[in-house]
mmCIF file of C-alpha atoms in Angstrom:
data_model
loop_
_atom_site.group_PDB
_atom_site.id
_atom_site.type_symbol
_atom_site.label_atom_id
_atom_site.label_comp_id
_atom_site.label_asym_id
_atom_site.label_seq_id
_atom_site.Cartn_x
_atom_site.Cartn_y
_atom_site.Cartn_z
ATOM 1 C CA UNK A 21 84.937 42.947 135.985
ATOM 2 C CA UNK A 22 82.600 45.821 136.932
ATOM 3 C CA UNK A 23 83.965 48.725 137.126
ATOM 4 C CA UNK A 24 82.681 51.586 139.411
ATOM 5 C CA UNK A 25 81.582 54.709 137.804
ATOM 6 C CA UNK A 26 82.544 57.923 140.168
ATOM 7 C CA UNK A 27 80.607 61.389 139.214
ATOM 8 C CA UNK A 28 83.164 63.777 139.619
ATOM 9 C CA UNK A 29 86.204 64.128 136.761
ATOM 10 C CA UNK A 30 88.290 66.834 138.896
ATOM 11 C CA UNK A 31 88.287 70.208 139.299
ATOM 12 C CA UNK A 32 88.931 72.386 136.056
ATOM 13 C CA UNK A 33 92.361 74.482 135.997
ATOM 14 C CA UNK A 34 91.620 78.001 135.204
ATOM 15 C CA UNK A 35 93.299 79.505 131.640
ATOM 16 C CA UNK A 36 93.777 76.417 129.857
ATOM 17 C CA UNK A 37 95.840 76.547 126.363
ATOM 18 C CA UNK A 38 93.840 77.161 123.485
ATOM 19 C CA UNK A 39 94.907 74.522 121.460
ATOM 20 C CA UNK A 40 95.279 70.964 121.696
ATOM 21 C CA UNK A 41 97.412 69.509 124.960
ATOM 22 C CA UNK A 42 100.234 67.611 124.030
ATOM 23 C CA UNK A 43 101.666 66.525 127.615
ATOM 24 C CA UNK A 44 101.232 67.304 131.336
ATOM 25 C CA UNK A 45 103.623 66.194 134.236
ATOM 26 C CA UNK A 46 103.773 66.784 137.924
ATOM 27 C CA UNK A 47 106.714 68.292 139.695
ATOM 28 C CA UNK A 48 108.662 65.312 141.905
ATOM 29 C CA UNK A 49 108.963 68.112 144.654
ATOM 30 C CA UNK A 50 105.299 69.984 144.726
ATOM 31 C CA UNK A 51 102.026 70.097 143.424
ATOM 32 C CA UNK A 52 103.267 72.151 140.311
ATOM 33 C CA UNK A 53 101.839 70.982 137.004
ATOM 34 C CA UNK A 54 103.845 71.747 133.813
ATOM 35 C CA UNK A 55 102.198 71.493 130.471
ATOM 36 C CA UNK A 56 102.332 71.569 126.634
ATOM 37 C CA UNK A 57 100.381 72.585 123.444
ATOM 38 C CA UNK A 58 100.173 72.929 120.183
ATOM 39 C CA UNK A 59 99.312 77.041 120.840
ATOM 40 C CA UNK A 60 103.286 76.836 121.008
ATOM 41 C CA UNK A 61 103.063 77.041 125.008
ATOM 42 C CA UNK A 62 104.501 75.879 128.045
ATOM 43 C CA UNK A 63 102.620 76.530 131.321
ATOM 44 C CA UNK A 64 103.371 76.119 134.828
ATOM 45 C CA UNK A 65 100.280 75.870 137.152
ATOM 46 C CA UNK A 66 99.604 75.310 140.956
ATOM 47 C CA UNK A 67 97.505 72.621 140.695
ATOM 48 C CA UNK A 68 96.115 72.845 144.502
ATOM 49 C CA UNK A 69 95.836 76.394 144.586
ATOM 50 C CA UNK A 70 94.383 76.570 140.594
ATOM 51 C CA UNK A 71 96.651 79.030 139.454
ATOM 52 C CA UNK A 72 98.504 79.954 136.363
ATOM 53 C CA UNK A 73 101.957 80.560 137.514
ATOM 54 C CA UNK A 74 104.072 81.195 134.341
ATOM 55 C CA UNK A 75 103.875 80.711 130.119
ATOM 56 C CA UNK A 76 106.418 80.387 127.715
ATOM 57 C CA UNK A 77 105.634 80.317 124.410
ATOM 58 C CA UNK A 78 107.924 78.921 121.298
ATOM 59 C CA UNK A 79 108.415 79.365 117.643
ATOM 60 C CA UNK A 80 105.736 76.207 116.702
ATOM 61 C CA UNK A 81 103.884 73.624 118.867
ATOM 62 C CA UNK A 82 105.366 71.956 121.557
ATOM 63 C CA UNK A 83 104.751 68.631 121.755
ATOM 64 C CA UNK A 84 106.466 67.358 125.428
ATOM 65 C CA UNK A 85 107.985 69.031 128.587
ATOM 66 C CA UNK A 86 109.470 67.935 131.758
ATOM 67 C CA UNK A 87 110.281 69.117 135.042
ATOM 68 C CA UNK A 88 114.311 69.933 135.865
ATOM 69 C CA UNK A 89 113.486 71.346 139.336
ATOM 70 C CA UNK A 90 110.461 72.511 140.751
ATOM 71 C CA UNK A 91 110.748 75.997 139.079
ATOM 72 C CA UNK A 92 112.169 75.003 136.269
ATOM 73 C CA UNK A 93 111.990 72.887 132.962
ATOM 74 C CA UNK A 94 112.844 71.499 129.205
ATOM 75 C CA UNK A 95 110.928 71.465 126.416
ATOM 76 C CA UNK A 96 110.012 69.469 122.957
ATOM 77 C CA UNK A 97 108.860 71.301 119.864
ATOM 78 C CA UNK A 98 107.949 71.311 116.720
ATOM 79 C CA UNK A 99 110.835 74.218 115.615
ATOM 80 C CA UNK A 100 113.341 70.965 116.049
ATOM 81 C CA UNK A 101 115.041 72.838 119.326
ATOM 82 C CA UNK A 102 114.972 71.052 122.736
ATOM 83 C CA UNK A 103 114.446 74.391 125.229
ATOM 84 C CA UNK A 104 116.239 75.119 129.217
ATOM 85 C CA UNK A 105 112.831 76.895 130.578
ATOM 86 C CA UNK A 106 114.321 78.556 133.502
ATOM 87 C CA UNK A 107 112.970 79.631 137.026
ATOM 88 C CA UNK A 108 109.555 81.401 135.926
ATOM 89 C CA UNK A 109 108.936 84.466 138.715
ATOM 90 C CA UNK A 110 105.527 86.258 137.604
ATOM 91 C CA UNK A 111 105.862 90.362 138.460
ATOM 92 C CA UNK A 112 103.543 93.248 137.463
ATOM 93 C CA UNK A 113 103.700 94.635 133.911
ATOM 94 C CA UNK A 114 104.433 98.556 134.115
ATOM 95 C CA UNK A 115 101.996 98.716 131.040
ATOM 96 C CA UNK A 116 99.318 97.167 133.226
ATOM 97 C CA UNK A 117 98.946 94.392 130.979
ATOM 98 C CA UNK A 118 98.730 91.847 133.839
ATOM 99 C CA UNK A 119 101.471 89.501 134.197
ATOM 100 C CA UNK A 120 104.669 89.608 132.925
ATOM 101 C CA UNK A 121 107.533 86.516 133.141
ATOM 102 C CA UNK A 122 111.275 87.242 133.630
ATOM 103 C CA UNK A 123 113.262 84.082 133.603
ATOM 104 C CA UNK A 124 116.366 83.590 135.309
ATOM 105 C CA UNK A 125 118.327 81.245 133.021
ATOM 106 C CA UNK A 126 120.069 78.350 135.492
ATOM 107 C CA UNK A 127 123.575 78.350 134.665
ATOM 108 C CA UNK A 128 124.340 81.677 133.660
ATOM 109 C CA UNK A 129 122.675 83.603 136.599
ATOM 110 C CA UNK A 130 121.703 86.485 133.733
ATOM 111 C CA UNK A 131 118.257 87.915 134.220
ATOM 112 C CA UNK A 132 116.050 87.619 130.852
ATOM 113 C CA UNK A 133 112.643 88.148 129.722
ATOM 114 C CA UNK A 134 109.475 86.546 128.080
ATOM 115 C CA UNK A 135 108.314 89.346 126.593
ATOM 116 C CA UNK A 136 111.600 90.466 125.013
ATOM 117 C CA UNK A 137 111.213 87.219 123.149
ATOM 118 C CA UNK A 138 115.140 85.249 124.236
ATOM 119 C CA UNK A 139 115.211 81.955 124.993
ATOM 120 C CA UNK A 140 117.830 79.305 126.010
ATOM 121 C CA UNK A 141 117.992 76.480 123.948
ATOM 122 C CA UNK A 142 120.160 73.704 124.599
ATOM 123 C CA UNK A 143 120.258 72.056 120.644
ATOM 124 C CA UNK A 144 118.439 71.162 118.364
ATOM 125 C CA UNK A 145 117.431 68.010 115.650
ATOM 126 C CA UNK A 146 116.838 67.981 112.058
ATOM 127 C CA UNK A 147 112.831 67.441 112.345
ATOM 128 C CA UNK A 148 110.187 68.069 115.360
ATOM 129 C CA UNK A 149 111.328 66.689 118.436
ATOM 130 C CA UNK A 150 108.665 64.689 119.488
ATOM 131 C CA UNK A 151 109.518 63.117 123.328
ATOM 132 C CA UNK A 152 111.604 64.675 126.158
ATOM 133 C CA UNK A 153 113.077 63.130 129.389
ATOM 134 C CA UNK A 154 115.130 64.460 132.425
ATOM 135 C CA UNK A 155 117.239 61.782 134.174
ATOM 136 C CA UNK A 156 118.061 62.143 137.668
ATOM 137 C CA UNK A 157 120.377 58.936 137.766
ATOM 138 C CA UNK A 158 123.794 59.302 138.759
ATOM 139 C CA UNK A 159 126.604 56.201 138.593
ATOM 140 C CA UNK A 160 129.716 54.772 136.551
ATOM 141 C CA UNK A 161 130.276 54.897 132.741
ATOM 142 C CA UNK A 162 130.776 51.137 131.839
ATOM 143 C CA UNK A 163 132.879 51.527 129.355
ATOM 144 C CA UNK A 164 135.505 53.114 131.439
ATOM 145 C CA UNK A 165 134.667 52.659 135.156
ATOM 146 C CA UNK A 166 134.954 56.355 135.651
ATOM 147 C CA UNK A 167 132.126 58.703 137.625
ATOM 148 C CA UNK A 168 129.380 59.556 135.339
ATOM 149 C CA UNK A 169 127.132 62.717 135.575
ATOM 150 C CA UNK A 170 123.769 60.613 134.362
ATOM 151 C CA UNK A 171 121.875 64.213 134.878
ATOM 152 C CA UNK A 172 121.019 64.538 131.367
ATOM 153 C CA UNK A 173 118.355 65.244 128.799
ATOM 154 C CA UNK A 174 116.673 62.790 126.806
ATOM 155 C CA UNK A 175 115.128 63.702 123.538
ATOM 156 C CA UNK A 176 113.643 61.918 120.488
ATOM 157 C CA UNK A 177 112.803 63.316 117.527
ATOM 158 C CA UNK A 178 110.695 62.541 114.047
ATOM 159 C CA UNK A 179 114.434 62.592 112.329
ATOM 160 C CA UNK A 180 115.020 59.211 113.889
ATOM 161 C CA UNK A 181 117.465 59.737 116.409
ATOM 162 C CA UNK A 182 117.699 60.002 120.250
ATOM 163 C CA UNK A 183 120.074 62.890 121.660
ATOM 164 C CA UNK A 184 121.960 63.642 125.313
ATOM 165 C CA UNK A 185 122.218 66.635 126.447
ATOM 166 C CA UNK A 186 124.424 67.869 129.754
ATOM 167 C CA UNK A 187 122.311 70.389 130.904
ATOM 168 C CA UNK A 188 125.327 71.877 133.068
ATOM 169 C CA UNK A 189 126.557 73.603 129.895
ATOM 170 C CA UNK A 190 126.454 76.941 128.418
ATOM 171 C CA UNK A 191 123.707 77.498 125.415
ATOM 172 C CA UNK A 192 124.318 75.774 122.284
ATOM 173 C CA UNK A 193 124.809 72.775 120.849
ATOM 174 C CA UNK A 194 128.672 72.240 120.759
ATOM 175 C CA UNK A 195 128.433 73.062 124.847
ATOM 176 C CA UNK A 196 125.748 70.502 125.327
ATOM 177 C CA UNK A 197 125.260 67.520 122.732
ATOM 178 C CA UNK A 198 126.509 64.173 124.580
ATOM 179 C CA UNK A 199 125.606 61.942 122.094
ATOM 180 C CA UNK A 200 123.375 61.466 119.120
ATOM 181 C CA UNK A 201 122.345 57.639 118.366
ATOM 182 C CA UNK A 202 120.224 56.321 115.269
ATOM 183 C CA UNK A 203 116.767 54.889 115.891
ATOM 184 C CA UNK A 204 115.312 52.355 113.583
ATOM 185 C CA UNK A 205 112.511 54.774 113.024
ATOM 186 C CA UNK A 206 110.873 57.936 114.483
ATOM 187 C CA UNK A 207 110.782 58.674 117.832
ATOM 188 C CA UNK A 208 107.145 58.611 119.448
ATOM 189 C CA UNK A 209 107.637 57.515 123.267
ATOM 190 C CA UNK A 210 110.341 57.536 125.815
ATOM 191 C CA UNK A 211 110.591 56.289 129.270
ATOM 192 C CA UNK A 212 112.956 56.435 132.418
ATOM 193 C CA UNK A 213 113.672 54.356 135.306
ATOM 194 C CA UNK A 214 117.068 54.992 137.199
ATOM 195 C CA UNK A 215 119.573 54.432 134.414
ATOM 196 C CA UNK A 216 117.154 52.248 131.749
ATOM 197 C CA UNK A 217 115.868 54.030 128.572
ATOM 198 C CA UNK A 218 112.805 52.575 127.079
ATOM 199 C CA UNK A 219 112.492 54.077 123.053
ATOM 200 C CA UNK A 220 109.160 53.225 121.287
ATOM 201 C CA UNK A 221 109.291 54.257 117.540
ATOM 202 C CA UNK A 222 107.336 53.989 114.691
ATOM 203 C CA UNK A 223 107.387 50.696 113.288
ATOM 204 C CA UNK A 224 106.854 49.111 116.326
ATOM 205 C CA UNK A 225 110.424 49.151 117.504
ATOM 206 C CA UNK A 226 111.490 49.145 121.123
ATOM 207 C CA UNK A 227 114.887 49.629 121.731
ATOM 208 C CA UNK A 228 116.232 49.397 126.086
ATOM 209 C CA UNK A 229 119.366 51.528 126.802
ATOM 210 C CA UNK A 230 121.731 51.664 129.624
ATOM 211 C CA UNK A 231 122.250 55.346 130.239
ATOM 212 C CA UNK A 232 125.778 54.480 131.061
ATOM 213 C CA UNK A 233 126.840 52.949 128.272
ATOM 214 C CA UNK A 234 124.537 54.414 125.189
ATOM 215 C CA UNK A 235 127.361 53.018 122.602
ATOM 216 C CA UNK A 236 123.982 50.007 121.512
ATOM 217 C CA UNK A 237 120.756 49.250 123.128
ATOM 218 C CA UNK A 238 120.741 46.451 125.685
ATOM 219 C CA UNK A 239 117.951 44.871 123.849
ATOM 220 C CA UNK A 240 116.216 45.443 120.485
ATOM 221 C CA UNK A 241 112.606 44.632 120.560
ATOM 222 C CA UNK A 242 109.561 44.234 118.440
ATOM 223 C CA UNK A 243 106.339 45.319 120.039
ATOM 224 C CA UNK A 244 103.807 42.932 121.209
ATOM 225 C CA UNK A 245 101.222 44.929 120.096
ATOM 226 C CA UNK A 246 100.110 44.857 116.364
ATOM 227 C CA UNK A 247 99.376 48.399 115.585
ATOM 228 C CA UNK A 248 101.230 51.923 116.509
ATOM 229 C CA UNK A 249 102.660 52.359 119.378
ATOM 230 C CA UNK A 250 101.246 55.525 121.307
ATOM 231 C CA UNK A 251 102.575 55.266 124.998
ATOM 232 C CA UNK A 252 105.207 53.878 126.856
ATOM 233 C CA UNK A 253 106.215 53.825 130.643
ATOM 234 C CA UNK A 254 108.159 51.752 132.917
ATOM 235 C CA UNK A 255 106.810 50.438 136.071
ATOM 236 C CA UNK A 256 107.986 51.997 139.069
ATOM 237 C CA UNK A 257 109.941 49.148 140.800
ATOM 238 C CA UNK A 258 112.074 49.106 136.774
ATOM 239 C CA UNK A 259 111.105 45.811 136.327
ATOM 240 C CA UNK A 260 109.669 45.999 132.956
ATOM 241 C CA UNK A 261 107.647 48.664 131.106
ATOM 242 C CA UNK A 262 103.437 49.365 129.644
ATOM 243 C CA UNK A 263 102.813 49.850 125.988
ATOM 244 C CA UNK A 264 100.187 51.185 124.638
ATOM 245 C CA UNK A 265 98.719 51.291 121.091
ATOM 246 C CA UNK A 266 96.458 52.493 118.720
ATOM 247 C CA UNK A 267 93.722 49.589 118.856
ATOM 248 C CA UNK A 268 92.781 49.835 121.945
ATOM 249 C CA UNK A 269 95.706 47.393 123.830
ATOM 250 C CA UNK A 270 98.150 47.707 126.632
ATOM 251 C CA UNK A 271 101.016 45.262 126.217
ATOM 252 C CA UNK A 272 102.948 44.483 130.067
ATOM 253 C CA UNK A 273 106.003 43.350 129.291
ATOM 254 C CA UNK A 274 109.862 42.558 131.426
ATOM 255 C CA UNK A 275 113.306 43.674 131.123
ATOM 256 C CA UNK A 276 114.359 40.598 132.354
ATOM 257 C CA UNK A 277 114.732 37.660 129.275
ATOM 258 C CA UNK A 278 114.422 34.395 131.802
ATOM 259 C CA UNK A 279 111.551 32.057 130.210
ATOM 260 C CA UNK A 280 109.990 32.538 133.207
ATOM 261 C CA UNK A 281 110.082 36.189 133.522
ATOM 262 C CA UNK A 282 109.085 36.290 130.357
ATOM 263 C CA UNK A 283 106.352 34.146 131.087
ATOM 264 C CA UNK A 284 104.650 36.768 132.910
ATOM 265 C CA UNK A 285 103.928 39.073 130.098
ATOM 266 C CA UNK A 286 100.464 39.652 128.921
ATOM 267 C CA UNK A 287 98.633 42.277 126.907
ATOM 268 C CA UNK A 288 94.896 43.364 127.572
ATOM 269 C CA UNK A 289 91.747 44.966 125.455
ATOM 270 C CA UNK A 290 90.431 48.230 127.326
ATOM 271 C CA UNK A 291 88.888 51.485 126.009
ATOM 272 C CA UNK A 292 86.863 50.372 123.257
ATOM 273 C CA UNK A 293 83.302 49.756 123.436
ATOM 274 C CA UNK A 294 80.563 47.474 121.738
ATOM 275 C CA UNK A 295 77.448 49.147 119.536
ATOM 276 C CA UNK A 296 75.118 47.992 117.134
ATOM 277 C CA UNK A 297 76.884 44.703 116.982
ATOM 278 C CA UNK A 298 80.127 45.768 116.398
ATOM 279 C CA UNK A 299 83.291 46.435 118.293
ATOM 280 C CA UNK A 300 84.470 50.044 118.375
ATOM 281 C CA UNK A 301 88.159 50.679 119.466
ATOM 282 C CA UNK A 302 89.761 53.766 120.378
ATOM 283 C CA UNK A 303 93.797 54.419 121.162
ATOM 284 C CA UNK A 304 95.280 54.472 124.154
ATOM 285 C CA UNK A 305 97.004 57.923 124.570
ATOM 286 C CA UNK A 306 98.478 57.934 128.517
ATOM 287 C CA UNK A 307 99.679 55.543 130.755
ATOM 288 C CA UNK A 308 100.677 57.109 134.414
ATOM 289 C CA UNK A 309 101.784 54.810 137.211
ATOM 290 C CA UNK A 310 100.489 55.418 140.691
ATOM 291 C CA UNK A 311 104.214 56.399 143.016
ATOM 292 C CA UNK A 312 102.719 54.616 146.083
ATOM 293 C CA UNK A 313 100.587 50.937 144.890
ATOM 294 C CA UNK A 314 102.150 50.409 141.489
ATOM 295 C CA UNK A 315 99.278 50.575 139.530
ATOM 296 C CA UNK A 316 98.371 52.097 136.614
ATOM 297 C CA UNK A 317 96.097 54.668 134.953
ATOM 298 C CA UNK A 318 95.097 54.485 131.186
ATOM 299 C CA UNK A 319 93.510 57.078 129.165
ATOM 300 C CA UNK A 320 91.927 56.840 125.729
ATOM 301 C CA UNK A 321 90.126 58.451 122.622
ATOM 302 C CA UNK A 322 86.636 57.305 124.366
ATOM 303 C CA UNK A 323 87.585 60.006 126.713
ATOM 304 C CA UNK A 324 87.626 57.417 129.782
ATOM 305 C CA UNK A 325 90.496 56.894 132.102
ATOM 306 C CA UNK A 326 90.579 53.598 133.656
ATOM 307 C CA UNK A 327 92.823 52.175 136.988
ATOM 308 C CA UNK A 328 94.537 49.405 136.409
ATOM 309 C CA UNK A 329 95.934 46.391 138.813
ATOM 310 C CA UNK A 330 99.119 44.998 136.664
ATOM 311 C CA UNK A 331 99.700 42.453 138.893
ATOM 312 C CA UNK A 332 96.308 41.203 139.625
ATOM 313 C CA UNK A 333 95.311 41.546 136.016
ATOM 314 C CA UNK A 334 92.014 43.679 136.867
ATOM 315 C CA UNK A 335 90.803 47.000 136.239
ATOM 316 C CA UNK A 336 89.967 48.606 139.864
ATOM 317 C CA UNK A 337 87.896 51.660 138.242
ATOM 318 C CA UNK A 338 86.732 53.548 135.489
ATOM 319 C CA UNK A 339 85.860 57.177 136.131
ATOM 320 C CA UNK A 340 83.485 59.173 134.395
ATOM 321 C CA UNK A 341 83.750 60.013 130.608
ATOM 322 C CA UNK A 342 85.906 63.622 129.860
ATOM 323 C CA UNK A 343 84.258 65.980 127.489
ATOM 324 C CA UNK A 344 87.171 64.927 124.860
ATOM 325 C CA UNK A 345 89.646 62.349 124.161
ATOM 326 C CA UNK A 346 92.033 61.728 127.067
ATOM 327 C CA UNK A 347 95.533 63.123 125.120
ATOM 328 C CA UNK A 348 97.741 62.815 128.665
ATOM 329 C CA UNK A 349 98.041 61.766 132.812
ATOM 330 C CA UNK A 350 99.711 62.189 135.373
ATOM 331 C CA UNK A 351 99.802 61.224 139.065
ATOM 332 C CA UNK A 352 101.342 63.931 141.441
ATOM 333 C CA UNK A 353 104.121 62.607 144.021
ATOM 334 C CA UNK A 354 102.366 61.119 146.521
ATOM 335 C CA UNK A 355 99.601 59.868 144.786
ATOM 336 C CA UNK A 356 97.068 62.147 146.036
ATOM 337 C CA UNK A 357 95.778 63.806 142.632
ATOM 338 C CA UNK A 358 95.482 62.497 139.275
ATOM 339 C CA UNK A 359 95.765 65.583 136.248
ATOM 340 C CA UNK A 360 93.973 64.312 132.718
ATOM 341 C CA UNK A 361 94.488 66.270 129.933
ATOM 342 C CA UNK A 362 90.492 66.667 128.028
ATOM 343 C CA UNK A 363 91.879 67.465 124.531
ATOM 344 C CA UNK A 364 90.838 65.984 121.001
ATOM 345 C CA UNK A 365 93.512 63.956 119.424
ATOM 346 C CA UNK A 366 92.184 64.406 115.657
ATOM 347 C CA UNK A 367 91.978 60.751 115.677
ATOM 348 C CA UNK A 368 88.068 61.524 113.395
ATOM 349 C CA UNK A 369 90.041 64.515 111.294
ATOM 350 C CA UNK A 370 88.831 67.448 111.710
ATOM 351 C CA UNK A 371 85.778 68.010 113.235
ATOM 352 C CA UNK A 372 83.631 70.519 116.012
ATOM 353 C CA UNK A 373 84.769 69.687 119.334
ATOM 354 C CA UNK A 374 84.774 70.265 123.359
ATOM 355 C CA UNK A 375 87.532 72.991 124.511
ATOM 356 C CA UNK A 376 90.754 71.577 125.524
ATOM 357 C CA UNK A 377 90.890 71.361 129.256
ATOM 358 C CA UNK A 378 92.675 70.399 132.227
ATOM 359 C CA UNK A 379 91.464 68.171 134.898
ATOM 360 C CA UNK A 380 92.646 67.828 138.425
ATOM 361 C CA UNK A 381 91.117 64.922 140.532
ATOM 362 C CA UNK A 382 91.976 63.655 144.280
ATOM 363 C CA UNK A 383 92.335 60.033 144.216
ATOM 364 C CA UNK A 384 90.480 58.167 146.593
ATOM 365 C CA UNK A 385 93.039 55.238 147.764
ATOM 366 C CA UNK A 386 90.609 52.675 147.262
ATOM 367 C CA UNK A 387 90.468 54.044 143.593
ATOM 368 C CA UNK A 388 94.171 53.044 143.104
ATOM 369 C CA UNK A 389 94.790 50.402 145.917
ATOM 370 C CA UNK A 390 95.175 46.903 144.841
ATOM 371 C CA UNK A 391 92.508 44.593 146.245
ATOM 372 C CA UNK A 392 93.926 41.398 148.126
ATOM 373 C CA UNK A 393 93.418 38.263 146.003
ATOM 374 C CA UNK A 394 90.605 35.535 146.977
ATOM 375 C CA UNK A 395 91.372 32.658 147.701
ATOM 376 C CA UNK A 396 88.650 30.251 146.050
#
């Protein structure tokens, strides 16, 4: 299929991180972008407006974040703790220094700040923690039919084991810990939709939870894909979930084990490209799923990000190449911008390369739109 090349990437955010970009996500309420880096910060931007609203930095790189409200956040780093980033409210130093951050922590109501260097952390693991997800479910504990509070934080770590956290509690591990379960192998991807888990580990493991009963996974899986896993999301209707690996392949794959849902799963080439007679093959770093059509974004190594129709087994558009590797995406709430994360991925070593940067786009709807099928 040809796809059709657009000239702009998206407007640059101003003061980007300094080193590489491990994650960016859109608030579910606003246009607020949070996002992490190995420069051991968090950031919270207006994306519309272009402004830096907040930092928080950490004792090593962090490596995921996610929204909690739309002022406040969680964080994944390399120090082993999972972080409670609380409501960020930017006020005048009295040194003149520019901006200072107080943060109010959420449960305790006590005022602290950034500068004085405190933090709120809600655990930790025994290596880097490596994912993190926030789920906003709420339903019934299976295994004994009582109401569940499903509000809880999802981490997995490089110590090979996924964590719960009530976020409710005071500080500390022994307040918050729900439950610690072992993982075939290290954590590298996790994904949410209503009460389903999706865990992608090293190894090419996949392991499906029920948040409400995490006593076993409700399926153990083997990837499709040959090679590493890099990304994982479920679709937005929870019917299934996209993988994404290191040679340059998206699996699409169902929850539900019928032969003939199963039937419907398929895995496709993209981001790699053909020269001097041989084929050159990049990873696939980001998947984001459009909120509105259901259809997908990819973003690679190349430094291309592609739109994908699942369903209609087409790509709809490929916009123009990023200075760097494309290391993360997101779509905002209503579909109207698309954030890429520009940073290199060290996928060549170590080498001279662009600045890591931070693209917002608007999405055109007939970008992301699927196109009716013709009939031949």
């Amino acid at each position: 299929m040809t796809a059709v090349n657009l000239p702009a990437i998206g407007r640059e955010l101003v003061n980007p991180p300094s080193d590489g970009i491990s994650n960016l996500r859109f608030s579910n309420h606003s246009d607020n972008l949070l996002v992490s880096s190995w420069d051991k910060s968090v950031r919270l931007y207006d994306a519309s407006a272009n402004v830096l609203r907040g930092e928080f930095m950490h004792g090593g790189p962090v490596l995921d974040c996610c929204f909690h409200d739309d002022s406040s956040g969680f964080s994944a780093s390399v120090d082993n703790c999972v972080r409670r980033l609380a409501r960020l409210m930017p006020r005048c130093s009295p040194q003149g220094h520019g901006l200072q951050l107080s943060l109010e922590v959420i449960v305790s109501v006590k005022l602290l700040v950034f500068s004085h260097g405190k933090e709120d952390i809600l655990g930790k693991h025994d290596a880097p923690v490596r994912c993190i997800e926030y789920s906003y479910a709420t339903g019934y504990y299976l295994r004994c039919k009582s109401q569940a509070f499903l509000r809880q934080v999802v981490t997995g770590s490089w110590d090979k084991t996924l964590k719960c956290w009530d976020p409710r509690g005071a500080s500390g591990q022994e307040h918050t810990l729900v439950g610690t379960y072992q993982q075939p192998e290290r954590v590298y991807s996790l994904s949410l939709f209503s009460n389903r888990l999706v865990v992608a580990t090293a190894g090419r493991h996949v392991n499906i939870y029920d948040l409400r009963n995490m006593s076993q996974p409700e399926q153990r899986r083997e990837s499709s894909l040959k090679y590493q896993t890099r990304c994982v999301r479920c679709y937005p209707n929870g019917t299934g979930y996209a993988l994404s690996s290191v040679e340059g392949r998206v699996a699409m794959e169902f929850f539900e084990l019928s032969e003939a849902s199963q039937a419907k799963k398929y895995a496709f080439k993209c981001h790699r490209k053909s020269e001097a007679g041989r084929d050159i093959v990049y990873p696939v770093n980001a998947i984001a799923f459009h909120p509105i059509y259901g259809t997908f974004a990819t973003g690679g190594c190349d430094g291309f990000v592609n739109v994908w129709d699942g369903n209609n087994k087409k790509r709809l558009y490929q916009y123009s190449k990023y200075p760097s590797s494309i290391a993360a995406l997101s779509f905002s709430r209503d579909g109207r911008l698309l954030a890429a994360a520009s940073s290199y991925t060290f996928e060549e070593g170590d080498k001279p390369h662009e600045p890591d940067a931070i693209f917002v786009r608007s999405v055109n709807e007939m970008e992301v739109k699927p196109k009716p099928k013709v009939l031949p």
